[in-house]
Amino acid sequence: MRRGLGLGRLGVSFVIALCGAVIVSGCGGGGESGPPSLNWFVAIQPGGSIEEVAKRCNEQAQGRYEIELELLPTDADPQREQLVRRLGAEDSSVDLIGMDIPWTAEFANAGWLRPYEGALAEQVTKDAFDSAVEAASFEGKVYGAPFNSNTQLLFYRKDVAPTPPTTWDQMIDQAEQLGTTIQVQALRYEGYVVLFNTLLQSAGGEILSGPEEVALPQGPTEEALRILGKLANSGAAAPDISTSDEDSARLGYEGGASAFMVNYTFAFGSAEENAPDVHAQTGVARYPEVVPGMPSRPPLGGFNIGVSAFSEHPEEAFQAATCITSPMGQLLATELDGLPPSNETLYTDPVVTEAYPGFSELVKQSLDDAATRALTPAYTDLSLSIQRTLHPPDKINPDDVGPTYDELKSNAEDAVKREGLQ
Amino acid sequence: MEATTAPAPRAGKASSRTRSERKLGWMLCAPAVIAMLLVTAYPIIYAVVLSFQDLDLRFPEEGGFVGLDNYSTVLTSDLWWTDLFNTLFITVIAVAIELVLGMAIALVMYRAIFGRGAIRASVLIPYGIITVVAAFSWQFAFDPATGFVNNLPLIADDKAWFGERFSAFAVIIMAEIWKTVPFMALLLLAGLTTIDDGLYEAAKVDGASAWQRFWRITLPLMKPAILVALLFRTLDSFRVFDTIFIMTRGAQDTESVSILGFNQLISRLNLGLGSAVSVLIFFCVLIIAFLFIRGLGARTQEGRVG
C-alpha cells in the first residue's frame, strides 16, 4: 500500500512537471504585462534585413505590439514544412507569416489565414506589381501583403559573349560554340518547376486554367519541354545540371566555368563579393525568350506577409504587417539583402537604383511581365508531380517530346485532384 | 488471468506470497508498460486509424472513412514498389559490407595489444556524428564544384555524383556504411569477448591455422552475436532517410520508403495516404524482425550447445 502511494505521488509530480512545461511553452513570450508579442515566422536573410525591419516596426509601434522573430531556414521547402506543421495543428503562437508566393492558395484554402479586408487590402496592394498582387490573392480576396518580389535575369560574361543572346535556342547554340555552359536550376525541387513554368509561360502556355483545371496546351508545353531537353542533352549544360539550385548556379558562374546564368537578383551582389574579376565582366539582360519576338515571362518569387487565422492578436498583427510591408520595410530589404521591392513606385528610389546599378528598370519590367505560379490549394501535389515527371532534365528527348508531354499532362491531372502517391 | 499466476503454488502460504510478489512485479513495471503504451502503442493505433481515412490537413472540411482505399492506392502505385526496391537494395548492400568491415574492425579491436581504449574510442567517432551532419559532409566531399573527391586521380573532374542513379546510390551507401560500421563492430566485439580463449589454444595445439580457427571456432560461436547485429542494422537501415534526404531528396530514383512517407505526410499533409505508407513500412519491419528472430532463436540454442 505504501509503495502504491509513493508511486502515485511520483506520478502526480511527473504530471505536474509536464503541465508546467506545457504552460510555460504555451505562454512563451505571451507576456501578461507589456505589449502583445507577435511571432513572425520568416525565412532568415543573410544581410539582417528581417531583424532590422522588425526593430524599426517595434519602435514605430510605440508599445502597441512587439514583433518577435522565429527565423526559418533559407530553403523554401523546409520553411513550408515547419509552417504547415504548426498551422495544421492550429498553433496560436504563429501571428505573422513570411509566405513564399506559391503558398497563398494552399494556406488560404485550408483556412489558416485571415484575409486583408476593405481599406487594409487597398493599402497593402495599391502600389504593388499586378503579378505580386495576383500571387497574394485567392478566390478574389487578398491574403498576403506583398513585401518583396523577386525575379530572374540573365547574367552573362561580357568578355565571352559581348552581345547577350535573346532566346534560349540562341543561348544554347552560342554556349556550345564558345565551349562554355549555362547555369540554371534543375535539381528535383520547386526551383525546377519555376524553370519549367517560366519556359511554358514564355511560350504562351499555362499549367492550370483553374484551381483544378489543367491547361498545359500542347504546342507551348512541347516547346518548353524541347528547350529543357535540348539544354540538358547539349554541351551547354553544366555537368551538375540535375542537382543545380540557385546557390550551385551562382558558384558555377563565379568560378568562371559558365558564361551564362539565369538566377535571382542576389547573384549580382554575390559575384561582387566573391568573384570581383567575374563581376567586373558581368552583364545583365532580360530573361531569354522561348519564342523569338515574344517577350519572355520571367519567374516571380518573393515573400508576402500573411496573418495567421489562429493569432490571438489579429488587429495588432495586421498593423505590424502594414508596417513591415511599408516602403520603409521594403527598402530595408533592398538595401541590406538586395531583395527587389514589391511596390513599383519605389524603383526610382536611390536605394533601389544603387542596389541594381544600371538595371533597376530591367528588374521592374521583368516583374511587370513576371509569370505567376499555378494558383491551386493542391500546389504541393502539382509541384511534386511535375518534379517527378520532368526530372532529370536529360531524360526529355528534344527531338520527340510527345511521350514526356503525355505523361506530364496525365500526372498533373491526377495531382490537382490530389490522387495517388507523389 | 488465473491460469497465468502459475508456477503452480504448492501450499496456500506460498501461493499468497507468490501472488503478492507478482503484484509487486506488475506495479514495478507499470510505469514502463504505461510509457510504452503511450509512446508506441498509441501512435501505432492512431496511424492505423488514420490510414483508413481520407484526411488532408489542407482540406479540413473534406474527408471521411474510406476503408482500404489508401492501401490500394499505395500498393498499386509504381512509386511504392520502386521505393521499396531502392530501400531493400541499400539495406542489403550496406549491411553486407558493414558485416565484413565490422568483423575486421572487431578483430583488430579485440587483438589490439596497445592503446585498446584509444582504438575503440576512435573507431566510434563516426557513429557519434549526427547522421544529417555526416550526410552533409559526404555531400560536400562529392560535390563537383566544392568537393575534393573529383580532384583525386582516376576520377573525372566534372563527375556529377548525384546526377546519376548508381553513383548517387554508391555515395549514399558509402555514407551509411561509414556511419554505422562502428556500431556493427561494437556488437561483434561483444560477441568475440564471450569466446573462451582455451578453445583457441586447444585448436592451436591440434595444429589449426589462423583461418581455420576463425572459420571453425570464432564464426560458429559468434552466430548469435552476428544475428543480433544483423537484425539491428537491417531494421535500422530499412528506415534510411536522413542521408537520402540531404543528398538527393529522392531524385535520380534513389527514394526510400521513408522519404515517400515523408512526402505524403509532411509535404502534402495527406495524413491518410501517409499513414498507409507508414503502416506498410511497419509491416515490412515486422516481417524482417520475424524472419531474423526465427533464425536467431534456432541459432542461439545451437550456440549454447557448443
XYZ file of C-alpha atoms in Angstrom:
728
model
C 0.000 0.000 0.000
C 2.746 2.381 0.961
C 4.594 1.608 -2.209
C 1.500 2.319 -4.225
C 1.155 5.696 -2.590
C 4.762 6.556 -3.319
C 4.275 5.634 -6.920
C 1.165 7.740 -7.078
C 2.965 10.717 -5.664
C 5.739 10.278 -8.175
C 3.198 10.074 -10.970
C 1.427 13.199 -9.785
C 4.611 15.204 -9.553
C 5.577 13.981 -13.032
C 2.238 15.129 -14.408
C 2.615 18.487 -12.684
C 6.090 18.922 -14.108
C 4.812 18.054 -17.572
C 1.901 20.506 -17.306
C 4.270 23.162 -16.070
C 6.429 22.660 -19.137
C 3.391 22.855 -21.408
C 2.100 26.015 -19.755
C 5.469 27.733 -19.904
C 5.961 26.938 -23.581
C 2.315 27.775 -24.351
C 2.656 31.217 -22.900
C 6.201 31.601 -24.197
C 6.710 35.277 -24.824
C 2.975 35.909 -24.323
C 3.736 38.269 -21.506
C 0.774 39.247 -19.344
C 2.267 42.666 -18.864
C 3.511 44.864 -21.673
C 2.506 44.906 -25.310
C 1.173 41.754 -27.019
C 4.041 39.984 -28.706
C 3.617 38.880 -32.304
C 5.633 35.934 -33.536
C 6.785 36.476 -37.092
C 7.812 33.232 -38.789
C 10.003 34.203 -41.688
C 12.964 32.967 -43.689
C 16.281 34.231 -42.418
C 18.070 36.726 -44.676
C 21.858 36.856 -44.534
C 22.032 40.660 -44.661
C 19.995 41.057 -41.481
C 17.125 42.951 -43.111
C 14.455 40.938 -41.269
C 15.885 41.838 -37.869
C 16.199 45.490 -38.864
C 12.628 45.709 -40.186
C 11.271 44.114 -37.002
C 13.280 46.533 -34.891
C 12.064 49.608 -36.759
C 8.436 48.475 -36.644
C 8.678 47.825 -32.906
C 9.959 51.368 -32.464
C 7.154 52.774 -34.590
C 4.538 50.721 -32.706
C 5.323 52.622 -29.501
C 4.169 49.788 -27.296
C 1.120 48.659 -29.285
C 2.847 45.403 -30.192
C 6.244 43.770 -30.089
C 7.362 41.660 -33.062
C 9.420 38.625 -32.122
C 11.270 36.709 -34.804
C 11.077 32.988 -35.428
C 13.600 32.554 -38.191
C 13.073 29.758 -40.705
C 15.665 28.039 -42.949
C 16.767 29.601 -46.225
C 15.277 26.893 -48.472
C 11.622 27.156 -49.401
C 10.659 23.521 -48.816
C 11.841 23.297 -45.193
C 10.298 26.716 -44.495
C 6.941 25.476 -45.637
C 7.284 22.177 -43.797
C 7.861 23.958 -40.496
C 4.967 26.335 -41.039
C 2.356 23.851 -42.230
C 3.010 21.595 -39.264
C 2.214 24.454 -36.902
C -0.700 25.798 -38.911
C -2.160 22.320 -39.436
C -2.160 21.949 -35.657
C -3.795 25.394 -35.262
C -0.841 26.734 -33.304
C -1.756 30.118 -31.825
C 1.896 31.079 -31.404
C 2.057 31.916 -35.114
C 0.923 35.500 -35.722
C 2.705 36.744 -38.816
C 3.873 34.532 -41.658
C 6.512 35.322 -44.245
C 4.869 33.433 -47.117
C 6.708 32.366 -50.221
C 4.376 33.257 -53.076
C 3.231 29.757 -54.143
C 1.789 29.022 -50.684
C -1.037 31.571 -50.790
C -3.742 29.349 -52.279
C -2.895 26.377 -50.104
C -2.805 28.339 -46.836
C -5.896 30.398 -47.670
C -7.942 27.391 -48.746
C -7.040 25.498 -45.575
C -8.390 28.386 -43.500
C -5.025 29.222 -41.969
C -5.015 32.906 -42.990
C -7.114 35.965 -42.249
C -7.856 37.952 -45.393
C -6.981 41.628 -45.656
C -10.347 43.405 -45.956
C -11.512 46.713 -47.358
C -9.199 49.661 -46.859
C -6.467 47.436 -45.491
C -6.398 45.343 -48.675
C -6.350 48.528 -50.715
C -3.480 49.925 -48.667
C -1.189 46.891 -48.980
C -1.806 46.285 -52.690
C -2.277 49.697 -54.292
C 1.344 50.295 -55.310
C 2.364 46.664 -55.803
C 3.041 44.931 -59.116
C -0.043 43.236 -60.586
C 1.837 39.952 -60.646
C 2.622 40.255 -56.932
C -0.991 41.061 -56.058
C -2.236 38.162 -58.168
C 0.119 35.820 -56.328
C -1.059 37.147 -52.949
C -4.750 36.631 -53.689
C -7.034 33.615 -53.711
C -10.678 33.490 -54.821
C -10.924 37.263 -55.005
C -9.527 38.011 -51.548
C -6.114 39.364 -50.586
C -4.312 37.063 -48.132
C -0.820 38.487 -48.232
C 0.733 41.928 -48.113
C 3.488 41.996 -50.772
C 6.827 42.532 -49.009
C 9.358 41.846 -51.717
C 9.147 40.448 -55.230
C 11.937 38.623 -56.878
C 12.626 37.761 -60.456
C 15.328 36.156 -62.532
C 17.610 37.846 -65.002
C 20.196 36.609 -67.455
C 23.721 37.173 -66.179
C 26.419 36.820 -68.828
C 30.137 37.367 -69.259
C 30.726 40.407 -71.444
C 34.255 39.243 -72.226
C 32.994 35.905 -73.581
C 29.743 36.963 -75.227
C 29.734 40.717 -75.950
C 26.113 40.702 -77.108
C 23.792 38.680 -74.898
C 21.534 36.091 -76.544
C 17.836 36.953 -76.599
C 16.382 33.469 -76.989
C 17.063 30.128 -75.314
C 17.925 28.471 -78.642
C 20.476 31.196 -79.368
C 21.936 30.940 -75.892
C 22.345 27.151 -76.052
C 23.922 27.285 -79.533
C 26.188 30.160 -78.548
C 27.340 28.423 -75.367
C 28.133 25.264 -77.325
C 30.147 27.227 -79.872
C 32.038 29.087 -77.178
C 32.641 25.903 -75.206
C 31.001 27.300 -72.117
C 27.954 26.312 -70.092
C 24.662 27.780 -68.872
C 23.715 27.735 -65.188
C 20.057 27.036 -64.420
C 18.130 25.457 -61.516
C 17.169 21.869 -62.272
C 17.526 19.988 -59.013
C 14.412 17.982 -58.192
C 12.821 20.798 -56.182
C 10.440 23.709 -56.508
C 13.024 25.778 -58.405
C 12.878 23.289 -61.290
C 9.113 23.763 -61.505
C 9.793 27.507 -61.633
C 12.104 26.965 -64.605
C 9.543 24.834 -66.415
C 6.697 27.246 -65.629
C 8.721 30.183 -66.905
C 9.584 28.434 -70.167
C 5.955 27.349 -70.568
C 4.521 30.822 -69.955
C 7.165 32.398 -72.174
C 5.930 30.052 -74.903
C 2.377 31.245 -74.287
C 1.041 28.373 -72.202
C -0.053 27.834 -68.625
C -0.047 24.905 -66.213
C -3.560 25.489 -64.890
C -6.598 27.328 -66.161
C -8.417 26.971 -62.814
C -7.679 25.557 -59.343
C -8.496 22.022 -60.516
C -8.271 22.573 -64.270
C -5.087 21.507 -66.043
C -4.286 23.613 -69.124
C -0.841 22.566 -70.457
C -1.692 23.356 -74.102
C 0.200 21.005 -76.377
C 2.129 23.476 -78.578
C 3.644 25.731 -75.899
C 4.209 22.851 -73.465
C 6.087 20.830 -76.059
C 8.154 23.891 -76.916
C 9.092 24.365 -73.241
C 9.959 20.671 -72.917
C 12.037 20.832 -76.090
C 14.138 23.670 -74.659
C 14.638 21.793 -71.376
C 15.635 18.604 -73.191
C 17.840 20.433 -75.673
C 19.708 22.261 -72.925
C 20.179 19.199 -70.716
C 21.380 16.998 -73.607
C 23.729 19.584 -75.071
C 27.274 20.572 -74.235
C 25.843 23.802 -72.862
C 24.513 22.026 -69.778
C 26.596 22.335 -66.628
C 27.835 18.880 -65.542
C 25.795 19.115 -62.350
C 22.621 20.362 -64.060
C 20.362 17.763 -62.467
C 21.459 18.797 -58.964
C 21.738 22.533 -59.578
C 19.969 25.129 -57.473
C 20.301 28.899 -57.057
C 23.448 28.532 -54.997
C 25.244 25.947 -57.125
C 24.405 28.061 -60.190
C 25.957 31.104 -58.549
C 29.058 29.099 -57.582
C 29.415 27.709 -61.110
C 29.172 31.183 -62.595
C 31.503 32.805 -60.078
C 34.024 30.017 -60.629
C 34.220 31.023 -64.300
C 33.088 27.682 -65.760
C 29.838 29.140 -67.073
C 29.452 32.303 -69.097
C 25.658 32.358 -68.775
C 23.368 32.072 -65.794
C 19.692 32.636 -65.146
C 19.255 33.471 -61.486
C 17.614 35.799 -58.993
C 18.970 39.288 -58.411
C 21.002 38.229 -55.362
C 23.555 36.645 -57.710
C 24.785 40.092 -58.794
C 25.775 41.178 -55.287
C 27.146 37.732 -54.548
C 29.543 37.859 -57.511
C 30.642 41.338 -56.471
C 31.645 39.984 -53.088
C 33.050 36.560 -54.009
C 34.455 36.944 -57.508
C 35.294 40.580 -58.288
C 37.019 39.644 -61.580
C 33.961 37.824 -62.848
C 31.717 40.559 -61.520
C 33.622 43.242 -63.431
C 32.811 41.382 -66.654
C 29.192 40.623 -65.783
C 26.401 41.930 -67.953
C 22.731 41.764 -67.030
C 19.976 41.182 -69.558
C 16.351 40.206 -69.638
C 15.382 36.550 -69.191
C 15.709 34.910 -72.637
C 12.691 34.342 -74.835
C 11.395 30.938 -75.858
C 9.567 32.049 -78.993
C 11.615 34.646 -80.903
C 9.893 38.013 -80.758
C 7.531 37.034 -77.957
C 8.548 38.738 -74.686
C 9.651 36.263 -72.016
C 7.747 35.844 -68.769
C 10.496 35.836 -66.113
C 9.876 33.858 -62.919
C 8.173 35.543 -59.990
C 9.426 34.935 -56.483
C 9.168 36.847 -53.270
C 7.516 36.999 -49.902
C 4.114 38.180 -48.742
C 3.143 38.777 -45.148
C 0.138 36.754 -44.042
C -1.752 36.947 -40.766
C -2.487 33.606 -39.155
C -6.125 32.692 -38.520
C -5.026 31.317 -35.142
C -3.330 34.512 -33.966
C -4.680 35.838 -30.670
C -3.844 39.407 -31.668
C -5.097 39.761 -35.245
C -5.621 43.519 -35.084
C -2.058 44.189 -33.973
C -0.809 41.607 -36.468
C -2.412 43.486 -39.374
C -0.884 46.726 -38.113
C 2.516 45.062 -37.936
C 2.072 43.588 -41.422
C 1.377 47.026 -42.891
C 4.463 48.369 -41.156
C 6.685 45.528 -42.383
C 5.479 45.971 -45.964
C 5.599 49.758 -45.895
C 8.132 51.462 -48.205
C 10.463 51.646 -45.190
C 10.421 47.845 -44.773
C 10.659 47.097 -48.482
C 13.607 49.425 -48.971
C 15.438 47.987 -45.966
C 15.166 44.541 -47.573
C 16.567 46.005 -50.796
C 19.372 47.852 -49.075
C 20.539 45.063 -46.783
C 19.686 41.922 -48.749
C 19.229 43.039 -52.354
C 15.576 41.950 -52.441
C 13.550 43.933 -55.009
C 10.580 45.884 -53.616
C 7.026 44.831 -54.442
C 5.912 48.423 -54.944
C 6.506 49.641 -58.490
C 6.647 53.201 -57.193
C 9.893 52.537 -55.330
C 12.010 51.800 -58.403
C 13.197 55.387 -58.728
C 14.361 55.455 -55.117
C 18.148 55.801 -54.796
C 18.272 52.699 -52.592
C 16.916 50.619 -55.476
C 18.922 52.214 -58.271
C 22.043 51.712 -56.196
C 21.256 48.062 -55.435
C 20.772 47.302 -59.149
C 23.228 49.648 -60.816
C 22.026 50.295 -64.353
C 19.389 47.569 -64.317
C 16.751 48.660 -61.828
C 14.419 49.420 -64.730
C 15.078 45.923 -66.099
C 14.107 44.393 -62.748
C 10.937 46.474 -62.736
C 9.998 45.476 -66.283
C 10.703 41.809 -65.552
C 8.420 41.952 -62.515
C 5.747 43.679 -64.582
C 5.740 40.773 -67.034
C 6.520 38.059 -64.497
C 4.903 34.645 -64.671
C 2.990 33.765 -61.515
C 2.910 30.174 -60.415
C -0.183 27.994 -60.658
C -2.763 29.067 -58.074
C -4.195 25.938 -56.535
C -4.609 24.652 -52.991
C -3.001 21.428 -54.219
C 0.122 23.262 -55.367
C 2.483 20.969 -53.455
C 0.993 17.880 -55.130
C 1.268 19.550 -58.526
C 4.827 20.676 -57.901
C 5.943 17.236 -56.677
C 4.310 15.590 -59.663
C 5.976 17.928 -62.190
C 9.338 17.459 -60.476
C 8.970 13.693 -60.647
C 7.850 13.640 -64.261
C 10.461 16.016 -65.677
C 13.483 15.074 -63.584
C 16.266 14.507 -64.528
C 16.016 17.018 -67.396
C 18.235 14.992 -69.727
C 15.611 12.256 -69.957
C 13.479 14.626 -72.053
C 14.210 13.859 -75.696
C 14.248 17.218 -77.513
C 13.512 15.524 -80.849
C 10.463 13.694 -79.539
C 8.834 15.376 -76.554
C 5.448 13.713 -77.165
C 5.814 10.897 -74.591
C 7.002 13.314 -71.881
C 4.107 15.627 -72.702
C 1.512 12.865 -72.357
C 2.998 11.700 -69.074
C 3.196 15.245 -67.720
C -0.401 16.029 -68.567
C -1.860 12.879 -67.076
C 0.274 13.167 -63.912
C -0.707 16.825 -63.480
C -4.389 15.905 -63.801
C -4.027 13.348 -61.004
C -2.042 15.791 -58.890
C -4.546 18.666 -58.881
C -7.185 16.171 -57.767
C -4.671 15.033 -55.107
C -4.847 11.436 -56.307
C -2.141 8.827 -55.944
C 1.259 8.960 -54.330
C 3.588 11.831 -55.114
C -5.523 -14.288 -15.630
C -5.776 -17.115 -13.084
C -4.000 -19.526 -15.379
C -1.045 -17.242 -15.757
C -0.473 -16.979 -11.987
C 1.470 -20.259 -12.184
C 4.168 -21.607 -11.413
C 1.822 -23.993 -9.631
C 1.723 -22.989 -5.957
C 2.012 -25.985 -3.634
C 0.912 -24.611 -0.280
C -1.600 -21.874 0.488
C 1.052 -19.774 2.195
C 3.401 -19.890 -0.760
C 0.547 -19.122 -3.101
C -0.371 -15.860 -1.406
C 3.292 -14.899 -1.281
C 3.753 -15.641 -4.958
C 0.666 -13.650 -5.722
C 1.845 -10.604 -3.794
C 5.244 -10.835 -5.462
C 3.566 -10.960 -8.827
C 1.521 -7.937 -7.884
C 4.640 -6.096 -6.816
C 6.298 -7.124 -10.071
C 3.439 -5.675 -12.082
C 3.492 -2.488 -10.080
C 7.198 -2.094 -10.573
C 6.990 -2.472 -14.309
C 3.751 -0.486 -14.622
C 5.467 2.852 -15.371
C 7.453 1.235 -18.175
C 4.370 -0.500 -19.566
C 2.336 2.711 -19.413
C 5.130 4.695 -21.044
C 5.406 2.070 -23.797
C 1.670 2.149 -24.373
C 1.696 5.938 -24.564
C 4.699 6.388 -26.823
C 4.433 3.327 -29.069
C 1.054 1.623 -28.954
C -0.986 4.810 -29.130
C 0.795 6.309 -32.185
C 0.719 2.968 -33.980
C -3.002 2.530 -33.404
C -3.632 6.155 -34.326
C -1.666 5.715 -37.565
C -3.735 2.644 -38.421
C -6.947 4.578 -37.756
C -5.738 7.492 -39.922
C -4.770 5.143 -42.722
C -8.422 4.179 -43.188
C -9.432 7.806 -43.676
C -9.276 10.365 -46.437
C -7.659 13.070 -44.338
C -5.779 16.047 -45.746
C -4.953 18.901 -43.383
C -5.094 21.370 -46.255
C -8.716 20.453 -46.904
C -10.122 20.326 -43.377
C -13.779 20.112 -44.381
C -13.349 17.103 -46.677
C -12.659 13.502 -45.828
C -14.121 10.544 -44.006
C -13.754 6.794 -43.741
C -12.526 5.204 -46.968
C -11.713 1.659 -45.885
C -8.737 0.184 -47.683
C -8.634 2.807 -50.468
C -5.385 4.333 -49.239
C -3.729 0.936 -49.142
C -4.840 0.081 -52.649
C -3.584 3.476 -53.853
C -0.167 2.801 -52.331
C 0.115 -0.825 -53.372
C -0.969 -0.209 -56.961
C 1.486 2.672 -57.342
C 4.755 2.035 -59.177
C 6.337 4.518 -56.841
C 5.843 2.359 -53.762
C 7.435 -0.678 -55.416
C 10.361 1.315 -56.853
C 10.997 2.864 -53.454
C 10.689 -0.491 -51.689
C 13.227 -1.941 -54.112
C 15.570 1.023 -53.517
C 15.268 0.618 -49.758
C 15.970 -3.110 -49.881
C 18.857 -2.531 -52.287
C 20.501 -0.029 -49.944
C 19.815 -2.243 -46.925
C 21.236 -5.446 -48.374
C 24.380 -3.893 -49.842
C 25.099 -1.663 -46.854
C 24.519 -4.339 -44.227
C 26.565 -6.955 -46.098
C 29.581 -4.656 -46.415
C 29.146 -3.460 -42.842
C 29.221 -7.033 -41.583
C 32.533 -7.796 -43.281
C 34.170 -4.499 -42.315
C 32.664 -4.590 -38.834
C 34.049 -8.072 -38.260
C 37.507 -6.990 -39.383
C 37.448 -3.963 -37.098
C 36.117 -6.031 -34.201
C 39.012 -8.482 -34.601
C 41.504 -5.613 -34.684
C 39.962 -4.056 -31.581
C 39.972 -7.417 -29.820
C 43.538 -8.250 -30.692
C 44.935 -4.764 -30.136
C 47.906 -5.069 -27.819
C 48.447 -1.413 -27.031
C 46.132 1.599 -26.924
C 42.999 -0.504 -26.692
C 40.937 2.299 -25.198
C 42.155 4.828 -27.763
C 41.468 2.479 -30.685
C 37.973 1.626 -29.502
C 37.133 5.284 -28.889
C 38.482 6.459 -32.235
C 36.604 3.760 -34.135
C 33.399 5.008 -32.531
C 33.760 8.603 -33.761
C 31.722 8.239 -36.972
C 28.874 6.674 -35.015
C 28.860 9.671 -32.702
C 28.355 12.109 -35.551
C 24.764 13.111 -36.241
C 23.524 11.454 -39.437
C 22.477 14.738 -41.023
C 25.898 16.254 -40.401
C 27.622 13.152 -41.763
C 25.381 13.263 -44.845
C 26.267 16.912 -45.458
C 29.999 16.176 -45.124
C 29.766 13.383 -47.674
C 27.663 15.506 -49.972
C 30.156 18.369 -49.868
C 33.028 15.946 -50.426
C 31.404 14.608 -53.605
C 30.106 17.952 -54.865
C 31.628 18.651 -58.307
C 32.144 22.362 -57.538
C 33.393 22.336 -53.962
C 34.305 18.732 -53.138
C 37.748 17.183 -53.023
C 36.801 13.787 -54.431
C 36.819 14.907 -58.062
C 40.366 16.191 -57.610
C 41.579 12.693 -56.786
C 43.445 10.798 -59.508
C 41.413 8.487 -61.793
C 38.199 10.445 -61.168
C 36.791 12.766 -63.826
C 36.937 16.384 -62.639
C 33.357 17.083 -63.588
C 31.760 13.849 -62.387
C 28.326 14.730 -61.019
C 27.907 12.026 -58.408
C 24.311 12.866 -57.591
C 23.368 13.330 -61.231
C 23.035 9.646 -61.971
C 21.308 6.785 -60.163
C 24.068 4.353 -59.386
C 26.755 6.833 -58.459
C 24.214 8.524 -56.185
C 23.412 5.153 -54.634
C 27.118 4.489 -54.214
C 27.681 7.701 -52.233
C 24.559 7.145 -50.133
C 25.605 3.587 -49.309
C 29.192 4.622 -48.552
C 27.963 7.289 -46.146
C 25.654 4.783 -44.458
C 28.452 2.252 -44.109
C 30.948 4.786 -42.788
C 28.440 5.911 -40.217
C 27.338 2.552 -38.845
C 30.306 0.200 -39.194
C 31.426 1.185 -35.649
C 28.082 0.095 -34.249
C 28.368 -3.228 -36.047
C 31.963 -3.634 -34.863
C 30.999 -2.941 -31.279
C 28.213 -5.523 -31.274
C 30.547 -8.080 -32.836
C 33.308 -7.243 -30.361
C 30.866 -8.027 -27.546
C 30.312 -11.420 -29.184
C 34.046 -12.015 -29.586
C 34.784 -11.430 -25.915
C 32.400 -14.217 -24.894
C 34.511 -16.871 -26.640
C 36.707 -18.897 -24.302
C 40.407 -18.431 -25.142
C 41.015 -22.036 -24.146
C 39.279 -23.165 -27.330
C 41.804 -21.300 -29.484
C 44.732 -22.684 -27.515
C 43.406 -26.227 -27.868
C 42.935 -25.706 -31.607
C 46.449 -24.294 -31.915
C 47.849 -27.360 -30.161
C 45.948 -29.508 -32.670
C 47.637 -27.564 -35.476
C 44.697 -25.470 -36.751
C 45.695 -22.466 -38.915
C 44.505 -18.939 -38.100
C 41.947 -19.155 -40.896
C 40.659 -22.483 -39.634
C 40.367 -21.095 -36.101
C 38.365 -18.138 -37.401
C 36.140 -20.276 -39.607
C 35.614 -23.200 -37.232
C 35.623 -21.509 -33.819
C 35.037 -17.780 -33.993
C 32.234 -17.721 -36.563
C 30.108 -20.593 -35.195
C 30.354 -19.320 -31.646
C 29.544 -15.793 -32.739
C 26.428 -16.697 -34.671
C 24.061 -15.293 -32.041
C 26.013 -12.028 -31.842
C 26.178 -11.779 -35.635
C 22.443 -12.344 -35.964
C 21.658 -9.708 -33.356
C 23.955 -7.233 -35.089
C 22.404 -8.019 -38.480
C 18.897 -7.659 -37.082
C 19.599 -4.265 -35.549
C 21.347 -2.935 -38.613
C 18.794 -4.288 -41.085
C 15.905 -2.711 -39.215
C 17.882 0.499 -38.871
C 18.946 0.545 -42.486
C 15.431 -0.139 -43.745
C 14.393 3.194 -42.278
C 17.116 5.067 -44.193
C 16.023 8.691 -44.509
C 18.473 11.410 -43.465
C 21.269 10.549 -45.863
C 18.995 10.393 -48.905
C 17.032 13.451 -47.832
C 20.185 15.545 -47.624
C 21.951 14.191 -50.691
C 19.257 13.808 -53.330
C 15.866 14.268 -51.678
C 14.983 11.123 -53.587
C 15.970 12.381 -57.062
C 17.547 10.023 -59.644
C 15.322 7.210 -58.375
C 17.117 6.948 -55.059
C 13.999 7.473 -52.988
C 13.412 5.215 -49.974
C 10.037 4.296 -48.498
C 10.641 6.665 -45.582
C 11.078 9.587 -47.991
C 7.869 8.530 -49.706
C 6.075 8.611 -46.358
C 7.602 11.985 -45.560
C 6.392 13.425 -48.872
C 2.812 12.317 -48.223
C 2.738 13.269 -44.538
C 4.847 16.390 -44.222
C 4.898 17.919 -47.696
C 1.370 17.072 -48.815
C -0.173 16.865 -45.332
C -2.149 13.927 -46.680
C -2.386 12.088 -43.386
C -4.476 9.238 -44.785
C -2.117 8.218 -47.572
C 0.936 8.991 -45.478
C -0.290 6.836 -42.607
C -0.979 3.990 -45.025
C 2.646 4.228 -46.188
C 3.826 4.287 -42.555
C 1.732 1.269 -41.618
C 3.092 -0.637 -44.620
C 6.648 0.247 -43.564
C 5.751 -1.019 -40.105
C 4.628 -4.336 -41.601
C 7.847 -4.627 -43.602
C 9.835 -4.095 -40.409
C 7.708 -6.698 -38.618
C 8.390 -9.229 -41.375
C 12.150 -8.569 -41.254
C 12.165 -8.865 -37.463
C 10.097 -12.052 -37.606
C 12.447 -13.705 -40.097
C 15.515 -12.793 -38.080
C 14.068 -13.835 -34.738
C 13.116 -17.241 -36.142
C 16.697 -17.673 -37.310
C 18.015 -16.167 -34.113
C 16.026 -18.471 -31.808
C 17.322 -21.599 -33.531
C 20.924 -20.395 -33.677
C 21.062 -19.299 -30.062
C 20.227 -22.841 -28.964
C 22.931 -24.206 -31.233
C 25.441 -21.729 -29.881
C 24.700 -22.748 -26.307
C 25.189 -26.426 -27.082
C 28.642 -25.670 -28.439
